[in-house]
Short mmCIF file of C-alpha atoms in Angstrom, two decimals:
data_model
loop_
_atom_site.label_atom_id
_atom_site.label_comp_id
_atom_site.label_asym_id
_atom_site.label_seq_id
_atom_site.Cartn_x
_atom_site.Cartn_y
_atom_site.Cartn_z
CA MET A 1 1.46 42.72 -3.49
CA TYR A 2 -0.95 42.33 -6.41
CA LEU A 3 -0.58 40.88 -9.85
CA VAL A 4 -0.48 42.71 -13.14
CA GLY A 5 -2.34 40.82 -15.83
CA GLY A 6 -2.94 38.08 -13.27
CA PHE A 7 0.65 38.04 -11.92
CA VAL A 8 2.87 39.92 -9.50
CA THR A 9 5.16 42.21 -11.48
CA SER A 10 8.74 41.09 -10.97
CA LYS A 11 12.14 41.77 -12.47
CA VAL A 12 12.33 38.04 -13.17
CA TYR A 13 9.49 38.06 -15.67
CA SER A 14 9.08 39.95 -18.87
CA GLY A 15 5.68 40.99 -20.10
CA GLY A 16 4.24 41.56 -16.63
CA ALA A 17 4.46 37.97 -15.39
CA LEU A 18 5.51 37.03 -11.93
CA LEU A 19 7.83 35.31 -9.62
CA LEU A 20 8.06 35.60 -5.90
CA VAL A 21 11.73 34.73 -5.55
CA LYS A 22 14.86 36.47 -6.80
CA SER A 23 16.06 35.70 -10.29
CA ARG A 24 19.30 34.14 -9.11
CA ASN A 25 17.24 31.45 -7.37
CA LEU A 26 15.32 30.41 -10.49
CA PHE A 27 16.02 27.26 -12.40
CA PRO A 28 16.88 27.96 -16.07
CA ALA A 29 13.87 25.96 -17.19
CA LEU A 30 11.65 28.10 -15.02
CA ARG A 31 12.97 31.28 -16.59
CA MET A 32 12.21 29.84 -20.03
CA ALA A 33 8.61 29.17 -18.99
CA SER A 34 8.07 32.56 -17.37
CA THR A 35 6.78 34.48 -20.36
CA ASN A 36 3.97 31.97 -20.95
CA VAL A 37 2.70 31.57 -17.40
CA ALA A 38 0.59 34.71 -17.44
CA ALA A 39 -1.36 33.44 -20.45
CA LEU A 40 -2.52 30.40 -18.47
CA GLN A 41 -3.63 32.23 -15.35
CA LYS A 42 -7.30 33.19 -15.48
CA ASP A 43 -9.35 35.44 -13.23
CA LYS A 44 -12.69 34.01 -14.38
CA ALA A 45 -14.46 30.70 -13.90
CA TYR A 46 -15.19 28.43 -16.87
CA VAL A 47 -18.82 27.53 -17.66
CA ASP A 48 -20.32 26.37 -20.95
CA GLY A 49 -17.14 27.20 -22.83
CA LYS A 50 -17.08 30.79 -21.57
CA TRP A 51 -14.95 32.64 -19.01
CA VAL A 52 -17.47 34.06 -16.55
CA SER A 53 -17.69 36.03 -13.33
CA ALA A 54 -19.90 35.21 -10.37
CA LYS A 55 -23.45 36.49 -10.75
CA SER A 56 -22.90 38.50 -7.58
CA GLY A 57 -19.72 40.02 -8.93
CA LYS A 58 -17.85 38.87 -5.82
CA THR A 59 -14.28 37.59 -5.93
CA PHE A 60 -11.76 36.16 -3.49
CA GLU A 61 -7.99 36.30 -3.39
CA VAL A 62 -5.56 33.48 -4.06
CA THR A 63 -2.34 33.73 -2.06
CA ASN A 64 1.09 32.13 -2.05
CA PRO A 65 1.47 30.07 1.17
CA SER A 66 5.23 30.58 1.06
CA THR A 67 5.17 34.38 1.13
CA GLY A 68 1.58 35.45 1.73
CA ALA A 69 1.67 37.46 -1.51
CA VAL A 70 -1.60 37.79 -3.39
CA LEU A 71 -1.45 35.99 -6.72
CA GLY A 72 -4.75 37.30 -8.02
CA SER A 73 -8.48 36.88 -7.55
CA VAL A 74 -11.14 34.59 -9.00
CA PRO A 75 -14.95 34.55 -8.87
CA ASP A 76 -16.57 33.74 -5.54
CA MET A 77 -19.46 31.78 -6.97
CA ASP A 78 -22.51 30.68 -5.02
CA ARG A 79 -25.22 28.05 -5.34
CA SER A 80 -26.99 29.82 -8.21
CA ASP A 81 -23.76 29.87 -10.21
CA ALA A 82 -23.35 26.14 -9.58
CA GLN A 83 -26.91 25.55 -10.82
CA ALA A 84 -26.12 27.35 -14.07
CA ALA A 85 -23.00 25.22 -14.55
CA VAL A 86 -24.99 22.04 -13.95
CA ASP A 87 -27.59 23.13 -16.50
CA ALA A 88 -24.86 23.72 -19.07
CA ALA A 89 -23.26 20.34 -18.34
CA TYR A 90 -26.60 18.54 -18.63
CA LYS A 91 -27.36 20.18 -21.95
CA SER A 92 -23.93 19.25 -23.32
CA PHE A 93 -24.25 15.70 -22.04
CA GLN A 94 -27.04 15.02 -24.53
CA SER A 95 -24.57 15.32 -27.41
CA TRP A 96 -21.30 14.35 -25.71
CA LYS A 97 -22.62 10.93 -24.70
CA THR A 98 -23.24 10.09 -28.36
CA THR A 99 -19.75 10.96 -29.57
CA LEU A 100 -17.73 8.02 -30.79
CA PRO A 101 -15.19 6.63 -28.32
CA LYS A 102 -12.49 7.31 -30.90
CA GLU A 103 -13.45 10.98 -30.96
CA ARG A 104 -13.29 11.25 -27.17
CA SER A 105 -9.99 9.40 -27.24
CA ASP A 106 -8.48 11.84 -29.73
CA ILE A 107 -9.57 14.86 -27.70
CA LEU A 108 -8.11 13.47 -24.48
CA ARG A 109 -4.89 12.66 -26.31
CA ARG A 110 -4.60 16.25 -27.52
CA TRP A 111 -5.28 17.51 -23.99
CA PHE A 112 -2.49 15.25 -22.71
CA GLU A 113 -0.09 16.58 -25.33
CA LEU A 114 -0.90 20.19 -24.44
CA CYS A 115 -0.29 19.51 -20.75
CA VAL A 116 3.11 18.05 -21.62
CA LYS A 117 3.89 21.03 -23.84
CA HIS A 118 3.02 23.49 -21.07
CA LYS A 119 4.32 21.47 -18.12
CA LYS A 120 6.69 24.20 -16.92
CA GLU A 121 3.99 26.87 -16.85
CA LEU A 122 1.53 24.51 -15.15
CA ALA A 123 4.18 23.49 -12.62
CA THR A 124 4.93 27.14 -11.89
CA LEU A 125 1.28 27.78 -11.07
CA ILE A 126 1.21 24.82 -8.68
CA THR A 127 4.27 26.01 -6.76
CA LEU A 128 2.87 29.53 -6.60
CA GLU A 129 -0.56 28.68 -5.23
CA MET A 130 0.15 25.44 -3.35
CA GLY A 131 3.80 25.84 -2.36
CA LYS A 132 5.32 22.45 -3.17
CA SER A 133 8.86 22.46 -4.54
CA TYR A 134 9.12 23.16 -8.25
CA PRO A 135 10.57 19.70 -9.07
CA GLU A 136 7.62 18.12 -7.24
CA SER A 137 5.26 20.35 -9.21
CA GLU A 138 6.81 19.25 -12.48
CA GLY A 139 6.40 15.67 -11.32
CA GLU A 140 2.74 16.30 -10.60
CA ILE A 141 2.15 17.68 -14.09
CA ALA A 142 3.73 14.61 -15.64
CA TYR A 143 1.59 12.43 -13.37
CA SER A 144 -1.61 14.35 -14.10
CA ALA A 145 -1.01 14.41 -17.86
CA ASN A 146 -0.52 10.65 -17.85
CA PHE A 147 -4.07 10.17 -16.57
CA LEU A 148 -5.36 11.92 -19.68
CA GLU A 149 -3.16 9.70 -21.84
CA TRP A 150 -4.30 6.54 -20.00
CA TYR A 151 -7.99 7.34 -20.30
CA SER A 152 -7.63 8.43 -23.91
CA GLU A 153 -6.80 4.77 -24.47
CA GLU A 154 -9.41 3.35 -22.09
CA ALA A 155 -12.15 5.35 -23.84
CA ARG A 156 -12.14 2.70 -26.58
CA ARG A 157 -12.31 -0.27 -24.22
CA THR A 158 -15.60 0.10 -22.34
CA TYR A 159 -16.67 -3.38 -23.31
CA GLY A 160 -19.97 -5.00 -22.42
CA HIS A 161 -20.77 -8.68 -22.83
CA VAL A 162 -23.31 -11.15 -24.14
CA THR A 163 -24.98 -13.35 -21.53
CA PRO A 164 -26.15 -16.88 -22.42
CA SER A 165 -29.93 -16.92 -22.06
CA SER A 166 -31.98 -19.44 -20.13
CA ALA A 167 -34.69 -19.38 -22.80
CA GLN A 168 -34.62 -20.22 -26.50
CA ASN A 169 -36.60 -17.14 -27.48
CA LYS A 170 -34.41 -14.59 -25.66
CA ARG A 171 -31.04 -13.00 -26.24
CA VAL A 172 -29.36 -10.99 -23.47
CA MET A 173 -26.54 -8.48 -23.55
CA VAL A 174 -25.08 -6.04 -21.03
CA ILE A 175 -23.77 -2.70 -22.25
CA LYS A 176 -22.06 0.18 -20.44
CA GLN A 177 -23.25 3.74 -20.82
CA PRO A 178 -22.15 7.05 -19.22
CA VAL A 179 -23.90 7.82 -15.95
CA GLY A 180 -24.51 11.48 -16.83
CA VAL A 181 -23.35 14.76 -15.33
CA VAL A 182 -20.63 14.32 -12.71
CA ALA A 183 -19.86 16.82 -9.97
CA MET A 184 -16.28 16.83 -8.72
CA ILE A 185 -14.80 18.40 -5.60
CA THR A 186 -11.02 18.30 -5.50
CA PRO A 187 -8.33 19.13 -2.90
CA TRP A 188 -5.44 21.57 -2.88
CA ASN A 189 -2.52 19.16 -2.38
CA PHE A 190 -2.60 17.85 -5.97
CA PRO A 191 -4.53 20.60 -7.77
CA SER A 192 -3.83 19.21 -11.23
CA ALA A 193 -3.60 15.45 -10.77
CA MET A 194 -6.80 15.08 -8.73
CA LEU A 195 -8.73 16.78 -11.52
CA THR A 196 -7.25 14.86 -14.43
CA ARG A 197 -7.59 11.52 -12.65
CA LYS A 198 -11.32 12.18 -12.33
CA MET A 199 -11.97 14.18 -15.50
CA GLY A 200 -9.99 11.87 -17.73
CA ALA A 201 -12.09 8.89 -16.73
CA ALA A 202 -15.36 10.81 -16.83
CA LEU A 203 -14.83 12.30 -20.28
CA ALA A 204 -13.58 8.99 -21.64
CA ALA A 205 -16.79 7.35 -20.44
CA GLY A 206 -18.93 10.03 -22.12
CA CYS A 207 -19.87 12.04 -19.02
CA THR A 208 -19.78 15.80 -18.62
CA VAL A 209 -18.29 17.53 -15.58
CA VAL A 210 -18.86 20.36 -13.14
CA ALA A 211 -15.86 20.75 -10.83
CA ARG A 212 -15.25 22.87 -7.78
CA PRO A 213 -11.50 23.04 -7.00
CA ALA A 214 -10.23 23.86 -3.52
CA GLU A 215 -10.35 27.57 -2.71
CA ASP A 216 -6.58 27.53 -2.08
CA THR A 217 -5.69 26.32 -5.59
CA PRO A 218 -8.18 27.36 -8.29
CA LEU A 219 -5.59 28.66 -10.75
CA SER A 220 -4.33 25.21 -11.76
CA ALA A 221 -7.87 24.03 -12.49
CA LEU A 222 -8.61 27.06 -14.66
CA ALA A 223 -5.37 26.60 -16.58
CA LEU A 224 -6.40 23.01 -17.35
CA CYS A 225 -9.72 24.32 -18.69
CA GLN A 226 -7.91 26.56 -21.13
CA LEU A 227 -5.87 23.63 -22.44
CA ALA A 228 -8.98 21.44 -22.61
CA GLU A 229 -10.64 24.05 -24.80
CA GLN A 230 -7.60 24.12 -27.08
CA ALA A 231 -7.72 20.32 -27.27
CA GLY A 232 -11.26 20.46 -28.63
CA VAL A 233 -13.36 19.68 -25.56
CA PRO A 234 -16.80 21.07 -26.54
CA PRO A 235 -18.48 23.85 -24.53
CA GLY A 236 -20.26 22.61 -21.43
CA VAL A 237 -18.41 19.29 -21.25
CA VAL A 238 -15.92 20.63 -18.68
CA ASN A 239 -17.07 23.34 -16.29
CA VAL A 240 -15.20 24.76 -13.30
CA VAL A 241 -16.85 26.90 -10.62
CA THR A 242 -14.62 28.67 -8.12
CA SER A 243 -15.62 29.78 -4.66
CA SER A 244 -14.32 30.82 -1.28
CA ARG A 245 -14.59 28.58 1.75
CA ASP A 246 -17.84 30.36 2.72
CA ASN A 247 -19.61 29.15 -0.44
CA ALA A 248 -18.07 25.67 -0.49
CA SER A 249 -20.83 24.08 1.58
CA PRO A 250 -23.79 25.56 -0.38
CA ILE A 251 -22.18 24.53 -3.67
CA GLY A 252 -21.53 21.04 -2.34
CA LYS A 253 -25.15 20.80 -1.27
CA GLU A 254 -26.30 21.88 -4.72
CA PHE A 255 -24.18 19.17 -6.28
CA CYS A 256 -25.69 16.55 -3.97
CA GLU A 257 -29.32 17.62 -4.29
CA ASN A 258 -29.54 18.67 -7.93
CA PRO A 259 -31.37 15.86 -9.80
CA LEU A 260 -29.49 16.63 -13.03
CA ILE A 261 -26.26 15.39 -11.44
CA SER A 262 -25.89 11.62 -11.52
CA LYS A 263 -22.62 11.19 -9.64
CA ILE A 264 -20.40 12.90 -7.08
CA SER A 265 -16.63 12.35 -7.00
CA PHE A 266 -14.93 13.80 -3.94
CA THR A 267 -11.39 13.80 -2.59
CA GLY A 268 -10.96 15.34 0.82
CA SER A 269 -11.56 14.88 4.51
CA CYS A 270 -13.57 12.07 6.02
CA ASN A 271 -15.96 14.45 7.79
CA VAL A 272 -16.82 16.35 4.62
CA GLY A 273 -17.20 13.08 2.73
CA LYS A 274 -19.73 11.84 5.26
CA THR A 275 -21.69 15.07 4.94
CA LEU A 276 -21.79 14.75 1.17
CA LEU A 277 -22.89 11.12 1.40
CA SER A 278 -25.78 12.03 3.66
CA GLN A 279 -26.83 14.85 1.34
CA CYS A 280 -26.68 12.55 -1.68
CA ALA A 281 -29.26 10.26 -0.12
CA SER A 282 -32.15 12.45 -1.26
CA THR A 283 -31.31 11.84 -4.92
CA VAL A 284 -29.60 8.43 -4.53
CA LYS A 285 -26.49 9.45 -6.42
CA LYS A 286 -23.59 7.26 -7.36
CA THR A 287 -20.55 8.39 -5.36
CA SER A 288 -16.80 8.02 -5.31
CA MET A 289 -15.17 9.06 -2.05
CA GLU A 290 -11.41 9.22 -1.56
CA LEU A 291 -11.16 10.33 2.04
CA GLY A 292 -8.58 10.55 4.81
CA GLY A 293 -5.84 8.13 5.75
CA ASN A 294 -3.71 7.06 8.68
CA ALA A 295 -1.09 5.02 6.86
CA PRO A 296 1.15 2.65 8.82
CA PHE A 297 4.76 2.20 7.72
CA ILE A 298 6.07 -1.00 9.26
CA VAL A 299 9.75 -1.89 9.49
CA PHE A 300 10.44 -5.48 10.57
CA ASP A 301 13.70 -6.77 12.03
CA SER A 302 14.32 -8.61 8.78
CA ALA A 303 14.11 -5.45 6.68
CA ASP A 304 16.95 -3.80 4.83
CA VAL A 305 17.09 -0.69 7.03
CA ASP A 306 18.78 1.46 4.38
CA LYS A 307 16.01 0.70 1.87
CA ALA A 308 13.38 1.29 4.55
CA ILE A 309 14.91 4.70 5.25
CA GLN A 310 14.73 5.57 1.55
CA GLY A 311 11.14 4.42 1.50
CA VAL A 312 10.02 6.36 4.54
CA MET A 313 11.72 9.55 3.36
CA PHE A 314 9.48 9.47 0.28
CA ALA A 315 6.35 8.12 1.96
CA LYS A 316 6.54 10.62 4.82
CA PHE A 317 8.04 13.83 3.44
CA ARG A 318 6.79 14.09 -0.14
CA VAL A 319 4.78 17.32 -0.57
CA THR A 320 5.90 18.24 2.97
CA GLY A 321 3.82 15.39 4.38
CA GLN A 322 0.61 16.74 2.87
CA THR A 323 -0.81 13.71 1.07
CA CYS A 324 -3.52 11.29 2.10
CA ILE A 325 -1.16 8.34 1.59
CA CYS A 326 1.77 9.78 3.56
CA ALA A 327 3.19 7.48 6.24
CA ASN A 328 1.43 8.60 9.42
CA ARG A 329 2.48 5.94 11.95
CA ILE A 330 5.99 4.55 11.62
CA LEU A 331 6.05 1.18 13.37
CA VAL A 332 9.55 -0.22 13.93
CA GLN A 333 10.34 -3.62 15.45
CA GLU A 334 12.40 -3.42 18.64
CA GLY A 335 15.43 -5.21 17.17
CA VAL A 336 16.14 -2.40 14.68
CA TYR A 337 14.32 0.49 16.38
CA ASP A 338 17.34 2.47 17.64
CA LYS A 339 19.31 1.89 14.43
CA PHE A 340 16.35 3.01 12.35
CA VAL A 341 15.70 6.18 14.37
CA GLN A 342 19.36 7.20 14.22
CA ALA A 343 19.52 6.60 10.46
CA LEU A 344 16.27 8.47 9.84
CA ALA A 345 17.50 11.46 11.86
CA LYS A 346 20.64 11.57 9.74
CA ALA A 347 18.63 11.35 6.51
CA ILE A 348 16.30 14.17 7.57
CA ASP A 349 19.24 16.42 8.43
CA SER A 350 21.13 15.70 5.22
CA GLN A 351 18.39 15.31 2.61
CA LEU A 352 15.67 17.83 3.47
CA LYS A 353 15.74 21.57 2.95
CA VAL A 354 12.92 23.92 3.94
CA GLY A 355 12.10 27.01 1.92
CA ASP A 356 10.25 28.58 -0.98
CA GLY A 357 9.46 26.00 -3.63
CA PHE A 358 11.35 27.92 -6.32
CA GLU A 359 14.67 27.92 -4.45
CA PRO A 360 17.21 25.36 -5.69
CA GLY A 361 17.53 22.30 -3.47
CA VAL A 362 14.33 22.91 -1.51
CA THR A 363 12.41 19.72 -0.77
CA GLN A 364 10.02 21.01 1.90
CA GLY A 365 7.78 23.87 0.91
CA PRO A 366 5.23 25.57 3.17
CA LEU A 367 2.12 24.00 4.60
CA ILE A 368 -0.98 25.20 2.84
CA ASN A 369 -2.07 27.76 5.46
CA LYS A 370 -1.62 28.88 9.06
CA ARG A 371 -4.32 26.49 10.29
CA ALA A 372 -2.26 23.58 9.00
CA VAL A 373 0.86 24.81 10.81
CA ASP A 374 -1.10 25.29 14.03
CA LYS A 375 -2.43 21.74 13.80
CA VAL A 376 0.99 20.18 13.28
CA GLU A 377 2.47 22.22 16.11
CA SER A 378 -0.34 21.17 18.41
CA LEU A 379 0.13 17.47 17.59
CA VAL A 380 3.87 17.62 18.24
CA ASN A 381 3.51 19.56 21.51
CA SER A 382 0.78 17.23 22.75
CA SER A 383 2.94 14.18 22.04
CA VAL A 384 5.93 15.68 23.83
CA ASP A 385 3.77 16.47 26.83
CA GLN A 386 2.79 12.77 26.91
CA GLY A 387 6.35 11.48 26.78
CA ALA A 388 7.48 11.48 23.15
CA LYS A 389 10.99 12.81 22.49
CA VAL A 390 11.97 15.19 19.68
CA VAL A 391 15.01 13.85 17.81
CA VAL A 392 14.96 16.37 14.95
CA GLY A 393 12.97 19.55 14.40
CA GLY A 394 9.86 20.12 16.46
CA THR A 395 9.53 23.84 15.70
CA ARG A 396 8.18 26.28 13.16
CA LYS A 397 10.67 27.73 10.72
CA GLU A 398 11.56 31.28 11.64
CA GLY A 399 10.43 34.06 9.33
CA ALA A 400 7.45 34.58 7.07
CA GLY A 401 5.38 31.84 5.48
CA ASN A 402 3.57 28.72 6.66
CA PHE A 403 6.66 26.61 7.32
CA TYR A 404 7.24 23.82 9.84
CA ASN A 405 10.60 22.12 10.16
CA PRO A 406 10.82 18.39 9.36
CA THR A 407 10.40 16.58 12.66
CA LEU A 408 11.26 13.16 14.03
CA LEU A 409 9.62 11.90 17.22
CA ARG A 410 10.62 8.73 19.05
CA ASP A 411 8.97 6.87 21.93
CA VAL A 412 5.55 7.63 20.49
CA THR A 413 2.66 5.49 21.76
CA THR A 414 -0.57 4.44 20.10
CA GLU A 415 -2.61 6.59 22.50
CA MET A 416 -1.04 9.87 21.42
CA SER A 417 -3.02 12.10 19.06
CA VAL A 418 -0.11 12.10 16.60
CA SER A 419 -0.87 8.37 16.15
CA THR A 420 -4.64 8.58 15.95
CA GLU A 421 -5.06 11.71 13.80
CA GLU A 422 -3.94 12.35 10.25
CA ILE A 423 -0.91 14.63 10.64
CA PHE A 424 -0.76 16.16 7.15
CA GLY A 425 2.63 17.64 7.86
CA PRO A 426 6.37 16.80 8.01
CA VAL A 427 6.32 14.82 11.25
CA ALA A 428 7.65 11.25 11.49
CA ALA A 429 6.27 9.56 14.60
CA CYS A 430 8.10 6.33 15.49
CA ILE A 431 6.38 3.60 17.52
CA LYS A 432 8.20 0.51 18.80
CA PHE A 433 6.62 -2.96 18.54
CA LYS A 434 7.67 -6.51 19.45
CA THR A 435 5.90 -9.03 17.21
CA GLU A 436 4.39 -9.27 13.76
CA GLU A 437 0.95 -9.83 15.27
CA GLU A 438 1.30 -6.67 17.36
CA ALA A 439 2.32 -4.63 14.32
CA VAL A 440 -0.65 -5.81 12.27
CA THR A 441 -3.02 -5.15 15.17
CA ILE A 442 -1.71 -1.61 15.61
CA ALA A 443 -1.78 -0.95 11.86
CA ASN A 444 -5.41 -2.08 11.58
CA SER A 445 -6.61 -0.27 14.71
CA THR A 446 -7.90 2.73 12.81
CA ARG A 447 -11.14 3.62 11.07
CA TYR A 448 -9.10 4.50 8.00
CA GLY A 449 -7.91 2.03 5.39
CA LEU A 450 -6.28 3.84 2.48
CA ALA A 451 -2.53 3.16 2.14
CA SER A 452 -0.06 1.02 4.07
CA TYR A 453 3.60 0.11 3.73
CA PHE A 454 5.95 -2.46 5.21
CA TYR A 455 9.52 -3.57 4.74
CA THR A 456 10.75 -7.13 5.21
CA ASN A 457 13.12 -9.59 3.57
CA ASP A 458 11.08 -12.56 4.80
CA ILE A 459 9.05 -13.79 1.81
CA SER A 460 6.51 -15.64 3.95
CA GLN A 461 6.05 -12.58 6.13
CA SER A 462 5.45 -10.45 3.04
CA TYR A 463 2.52 -12.68 2.04
CA ARG A 464 1.08 -12.90 5.55
CA VAL A 465 1.21 -9.20 6.30
CA SER A 466 0.08 -7.94 2.88
CA GLU A 467 -3.03 -10.11 3.16
CA ALA A 468 -3.68 -9.19 6.81
CA LEU A 469 -3.51 -5.41 6.42
CA GLU A 470 -6.98 -3.85 6.09
CA PHE A 471 -6.07 -1.22 3.50
CA GLY A 472 -6.92 -0.66 -0.14
CA MET A 473 -3.26 -0.24 -1.07
CA VAL A 474 -0.21 -2.04 0.30
CA GLY A 475 3.41 -1.27 -0.57
CA VAL A 476 5.77 -4.16 0.14
CA ASN A 477 9.35 -2.91 0.20
CA GLU A 478 8.08 -0.03 -1.95
CA SER A 479 6.72 3.41 -1.09
CA ALA A 480 6.00 4.80 -4.59
CA MET A 481 3.06 2.63 -5.53
CA THR A 482 0.66 4.92 -7.37
CA SER A 483 0.46 5.42 -11.13
CA PRO A 484 -2.24 5.95 -13.77
CA GLU A 485 -2.19 2.21 -14.49
CA THR A 486 -2.98 1.17 -10.90
CA THR A 487 -6.13 1.44 -8.82
CA PHE A 488 -6.31 4.00 -6.04
CA GLY A 489 -8.90 3.63 -3.31
CA GLY A 490 -9.45 2.88 0.34
CA TRP A 491 -11.31 0.58 2.69
CA LYS A 492 -13.42 1.38 5.74
CA GLU A 493 -13.89 5.13 6.28
CA SER A 494 -11.20 6.01 3.77
CA GLY A 495 -13.73 5.96 1.01
CA LEU A 496 -15.84 4.29 -1.63
CA GLY A 497 -14.95 3.30 -5.16
CA THR A 498 -11.64 3.48 -6.96
CA GLU A 499 -9.73 5.81 -9.26
CA GLY A 500 -7.10 5.17 -11.88
CA GLY A 501 -6.30 1.96 -13.70
CA LYS A 502 -8.69 -0.13 -15.78
CA TYR A 503 -11.38 -0.01 -13.09
CA GLY A 504 -11.41 3.77 -12.70
CA ILE A 505 -13.56 4.35 -15.77
CA ASP A 506 -16.21 1.95 -14.44
CA GLU A 507 -17.06 4.53 -11.77
CA TYR A 508 -18.52 6.70 -14.55
CA LEU A 509 -20.41 3.98 -16.39
CA ALA A 510 -23.80 2.37 -15.72
CA LEU A 511 -24.65 -1.19 -16.66
CA LYS A 512 -27.71 -1.79 -18.80
CA ASN A 513 -29.24 -5.23 -19.27
CA ILE A 514 -30.92 -5.54 -22.69
CA CYS A 515 -33.14 -8.56 -23.30
CA TYR A 516 -34.34 -9.29 -26.85
CA GLY A 517 -37.35 -11.47 -27.46
CA ILE A 518 -36.98 -13.29 -30.76
CA GLN A 519 -39.25 -15.46 -32.85
CA HIS A 520 -38.06 -18.73 -34.32
CA LYS A 521 -39.25 -19.72 -37.75
CA ALA A 522 -41.78 -22.52 -37.83
#
């Protein structure tokens, strides 16, 4: 099935817009947004303020992971297209860096307001190309818009400082200036929020941007470009190049090796991040790397089990388990292990519904593609072969689409691949432990160090464990710990640098020491 005017023709939509589910399954708010969605879907990339095709003329298809339906096509750009985008961004940087912080602030504020105004259309695009439930998509748009609001305010607070001099005839100050052109490579699981978290900070600092969104979800990025243009972002300040998986590596290499780019910001797998870091060595670029995770979720005997169940349901099954901070290893102390497993099985059965993201009540959409389903299935089967027991799920959902049923495994051990690899799917793997020391040791026995969670009602234990965990983020009796106001970043091989919060803008600023020699009057 192909789209008319960028969308699949459907009885649900007027004016040639789309929807891939029957009208009786649509939320009223979604029907209200339907007539405007087509206007935000673009079939061209965005470079230097223009909607452009690939120089080669090639395109690739974007599909719905829930149905397999083709949503449209976008340019399959190559390295030469990326070079042209970098040139445009570098040219625009010469003027953008001199704009007043207040001017950048006002533009970002208008961009934020437009995202809020069009949240239903933007959310519809996310569910179509990524598959997450529509309520989750609306939540992502609110989250992503808030980064633009936050950095519209931070744009006016990039303070330097005056340093007391060691000599009478010198005065020293340190100022912050934008690093330059920033290349961004973003993932498919949060196609809007990962862009605004990076772009908001970069534009606020005075940098210009060339972004390459994931090949699975380019439509959301292009829709944001259209709203950025309406907000008054000048040509060349924001550029988005789209490409298939085949051209992803050459474009990434161009970003790393092009001397006009001063910084790379990447969110994705650890292996790709390492490749980009090695390629950046030739030009000694500043980098931000938000890489993989293997988050522990620890439940101590002292925990409120009901609250821990609520926490793990969010930390494990949000976005169908497809986030880098999802609970990956659920460590439960032996005193409450059986009670916890039984309660979690009941919660999974009663609270989760698998299906197309537009269907009412659905909480678990599809995985992003067949490869993802194959990986999850392999991890579950391997664990069962090694002695783990399936309590709930453990199978693919029958029918079309990339669906895997929410799964609960018990009697998992630390040697199983489901414990050592990032699952990125709706599988809760429960491991039993005896002591606090054992739990901390297991939690830290990974090369990743992004997010971690634990539940306890022992105040001393909360201090000990939060300080002992080797992770950039720790949730204590809390699983929803990210927001525009807080820092987001990992330790060890989970990455470099930080995003969000007051420190996020510093990733796009360079310090300059200015020393003035002065003459004293005789």
